[in-house]
PDB file of C-alpha atoms in Angstrom:
ATOM      1  CA  MET A   1      87.634 140.715  40.027  1.00 39.00           C
ATOM      2  CA  GLU A   2      89.667 143.726  38.945  1.00 46.00           C
ATOM      3  CA  ARG A   3      92.511 142.922  36.603  1.00 48.00           C
ATOM      4  CA  ALA A   4      95.787 144.546  37.544  1.00 59.00           C
ATOM      5  CA  PHE A   5      98.061 146.140  35.008  1.00 72.00           C
ATOM      6  CA  ARG A   6     100.627 143.696  33.642  1.00 86.00           C
ATOM      7  CA  TYR A   7     104.094 144.714  32.602  1.00 89.00           C
ATOM      8  CA  GLN A   8     106.184 143.273  29.785  1.00 88.00           C
ATOM      9  CA  THR A   9     109.621 141.841  30.609  1.00 87.00           C
ATOM     10  CA  GLY A  10     111.328 144.747  28.824  1.00 89.00           C
ATOM     11  CA  GLU A  11     109.935 147.226  31.352  1.00 91.00           C
ATOM     12  CA  ALA A  12     112.375 146.308  34.129  1.00 94.00           C
ATOM     13  CA  ASP A  13     112.650 149.863  35.546  1.00 95.00           C
ATOM     14  CA  GLU A  14     108.898 150.123  36.017  1.00 94.00           C
ATOM     15  CA  ILE A  15     108.625 146.565  37.340  1.00 95.00           C
ATOM     16  CA  VAL A  16     111.244 147.166  40.026  1.00 96.00           C
ATOM     17  CA  LYS A  17     109.628 150.474  41.001  1.00 95.00           C
ATOM     18  CA  GLU A  18     106.191 148.887  41.493  1.00 94.00           C
ATOM     19  CA  LEU A  19     107.671 145.847  43.230  1.00 95.00           C
ATOM     20  CA  ARG A  20     109.378 148.119  45.764  1.00 95.00           C
ATOM     21  CA  GLN A  21     106.234 150.229  46.245  1.00 94.00           C
ATOM     22  CA  LYS A  22     103.576 147.513  46.402  1.00 95.00           C
ATOM     23  CA  GLY A  23     105.484 144.329  47.218  1.00 95.00           C
ATOM     24  CA  SER A  24     104.181 142.519  44.159  1.00 95.00           C
ATOM     25  CA  VAL A  25     103.872 142.976  40.415  1.00 96.00           C
ATOM     26  CA  GLU A  26     102.306 141.155  37.461  1.00 95.00           C
ATOM     27  CA  VAL A  27     104.398 140.401  34.382  1.00 96.00           C
ATOM     28  CA  ASP A  28     103.467 138.873  31.023  1.00 94.00           C
ATOM     29  CA  VAL A  29     105.918 136.379  29.511  1.00 94.00           C
ATOM     30  CA  ASP A  30     105.830 134.536  26.201  1.00 90.00           C
ATOM     31  CA  SER A  31     106.649 131.219  27.877  1.00 90.00           C
ATOM     32  CA  GLU A  32     107.932 129.797  31.142  1.00 92.00           C
ATOM     33  CA  ASP A  33     111.484 129.455  29.795  1.00 93.00           C
ATOM     34  CA  LYS A  34     111.682 133.289  29.598  1.00 94.00           C
ATOM     35  CA  ILE A  35     111.316 133.688  33.376  1.00 96.00           C
ATOM     36  CA  LYS A  36     114.856 132.702  34.453  1.00 96.00           C
ATOM     37  CA  PRO A  37     116.600 135.127  32.036  1.00 96.00           C
ATOM     38  CA  PHE A  38     114.218 137.889  33.160  1.00 96.00           C
ATOM     39  CA  LEU A  39     114.987 137.204  36.838  1.00 97.00           C
ATOM     40  CA  LYS A  40     118.694 137.314  36.002  1.00 97.00           C
ATOM     41  CA  ASP A  41     118.162 140.772  34.430  1.00 96.00           C
ATOM     42  CA  LEU A  42     116.547 142.010  37.667  1.00 97.00           C
ATOM     43  CA  GLU A  43     119.718 141.220  39.618  1.00 97.00           C
ATOM     44  CA  ARG A  44     121.296 144.426  38.301  1.00 96.00           C
ATOM     45  CA  TYR A  45     118.614 146.272  40.325  1.00 97.00           C
ATOM     46  CA  GLY A  46     119.338 144.232  43.453  1.00 97.00           C
ATOM     47  CA  ILE A  47     116.265 141.996  43.000  1.00 97.00           C
ATOM     48  CA  TYR A  48     117.108 138.306  43.443  1.00 97.00           C
ATOM     49  CA  GLU A  49     115.024 135.154  43.220  1.00 97.00           C
ATOM     50  CA  ARG A  50     114.494 133.369  46.533  1.00 96.00           C
ATOM     51  CA  SER A  51     115.986 129.998  45.654  1.00 94.00           C
ATOM     52  CA  ASP A  52     114.807 128.543  48.982  1.00 96.00           C
ATOM     53  CA  ILE A  53     111.141 129.000  47.995  1.00 96.00           C
ATOM     54  CA  PRO A  54     109.842 126.967  45.021  1.00 97.00           C
ATOM     55  CA  TRP A  55     107.806 128.615  42.292  1.00 97.00           C
ATOM     56  CA  ASP A  56     104.113 128.480  43.182  1.00 97.00           C
ATOM     57  CA  TYR A  57     101.983 127.302  40.272  1.00 95.00           C
ATOM     58  CA  GLU A  58      98.805 127.287  42.361  1.00 94.00           C
ATOM     59  CA  ALA A  59      98.969 130.735  43.997  1.00 93.00           C
ATOM     60  CA  ILE A  60      96.054 131.810  41.802  1.00 90.00           C
ATOM     61  CA  SER A  61      93.361 129.327  40.849  1.00 86.00           C
ATOM     62  CA  PHE A  62      93.322 128.233  37.206  1.00 79.00           C
ATOM     63  CA  PHE A  63      89.555 128.659  37.298  1.00 80.00           C
ATOM     64  CA  GLU A  64      89.911 132.290  38.374  1.00 80.00           C
ATOM     65  CA  ASN A  65      92.567 133.165  35.804  1.00 82.00           C
ATOM     66  CA  GLN A  66      93.648 130.762  33.046  1.00 84.00           C
ATOM     67  CA  ASP A  67      96.577 133.013  32.058  1.00 89.00           C
ATOM     68  CA  PHE A  68      98.329 132.651  35.451  1.00 92.00           C
ATOM     69  CA  LEU A  69     101.602 130.759  35.120  1.00 93.00           C
ATOM     70  CA  CYS A  70     103.391 130.977  38.487  1.00 96.00           C
ATOM     71  CA  ARG A  71     104.430 133.142  41.427  1.00 97.00           C
ATOM     72  CA  VAL A  72     108.122 133.657  42.152  1.00 98.00           C
ATOM     73  CA  GLN A  73     109.308 134.976  45.512  1.00 97.00           C
ATOM     74  CA  VAL A  74     112.098 137.560  45.326  1.00 97.00           C
ATOM     75  CA  GLU A  75     114.067 139.736  47.723  1.00 97.00           C
ATOM     76  CA  ASP A  76     115.418 143.248  47.371  1.00 97.00           C
ATOM     77  CA  ARG A  77     119.072 143.151  48.370  1.00 96.00           C
ATOM     78  CA  ALA A  78     119.514 146.834  47.510  1.00 94.00           C
ATOM     79  CA  CYS A  79     117.783 147.544  50.839  1.00 87.00           C
ATOM     80  CA  GLN A  80     119.572 147.189  54.163  1.00 86.00           C
ATOM     81  CA  PRO A  81     118.546 144.804  55.588  1.00 90.00           C
ATOM     82  CA  PRO A  82     117.356 142.959  52.452  1.00 89.00           C
ATOM     83  CA  LYS A  83     113.577 143.132  52.002  1.00 92.00           C
ATOM     84  CA  SER A  84     111.896 139.766  51.474  1.00 92.00           C
ATOM     85  CA  GLY A  85     108.234 138.814  51.097  1.00 93.00           C
ATOM     86  CA  LEU A  86     108.121 140.315  47.602  1.00 97.00           C
ATOM     87  CA  PHE A  87     106.736 138.351  44.684  1.00 97.00           C
ATOM     88  CA  ILE A  88     106.216 138.469  40.948  1.00 97.00           C
ATOM     89  CA  ASP A  89     103.185 136.840  39.355  1.00 96.00           C
ATOM     90  CA  PHE A  90     103.910 135.663  35.834  1.00 96.00           C
ATOM     91  CA  TYR A  91     101.218 135.285  33.204  1.00 93.00           C
ATOM     92  CA  SER A  92     101.270 133.751  29.754  1.00 89.00           C
ATOM     93  CA  GLU A  93      98.515 133.484  27.191  1.00 78.00           C
ATOM     94  CA  TYR A  94      96.457 130.382  27.875  1.00 65.00           C
ATOM     95  CA  VAL A  95      95.862 128.348  24.748  1.00 64.00           C
ATOM     96  CA  GLU A  96      93.166 125.738  25.076  1.00 63.00           C
ATOM     97  CA  ASP A  97      93.832 122.396  23.408  1.00 62.00           C
ATOM     98  CA  ASP A  98      91.848 121.903  20.247  1.00 61.00           C
ATOM     99  CA  TYR A  99      90.032 118.579  20.204  1.00 60.00           C
ATOM    100  CA  ALA A 100      88.279 119.131  16.865  1.00 58.00           C
ATOM    101  CA  ASP A 101      90.347 116.431  15.139  1.00 60.00           C
ATOM    102  CA  ILE A 102      89.049 113.856  17.606  1.00 61.00           C
ATOM    103  CA  PHE A 103      85.476 114.675  16.733  1.00 61.00           C
ATOM    104  CA  TRP A 104      85.834 115.421  13.030  1.00 63.00           C
ATOM    105  CA  GLY A 105      88.599 112.996  12.112  1.00 55.00           C
TER     106      GLY A 105
END
């Protein structure tokens, strides 16, 4: 499986450009609580979260990619009519639980 390029949340211009060109984009976040503020920042570009569609935590299998966090559907209201069917896949570093204390006391 080819890994796509992932943007950082500070690269909003590039994220919006790729989202409009390809219909989807991958973004790294430090944690899930950083997603809402990032989505709010995208509103200045006309990109709005689809509040009628829940975040999809199972869009990509955990077994295929442990870093996948969730998929958020968005729409581009800068277009007339607004363009929907766009999505952002968010990724965060997967940290496996350490069970060493259970075994070693």
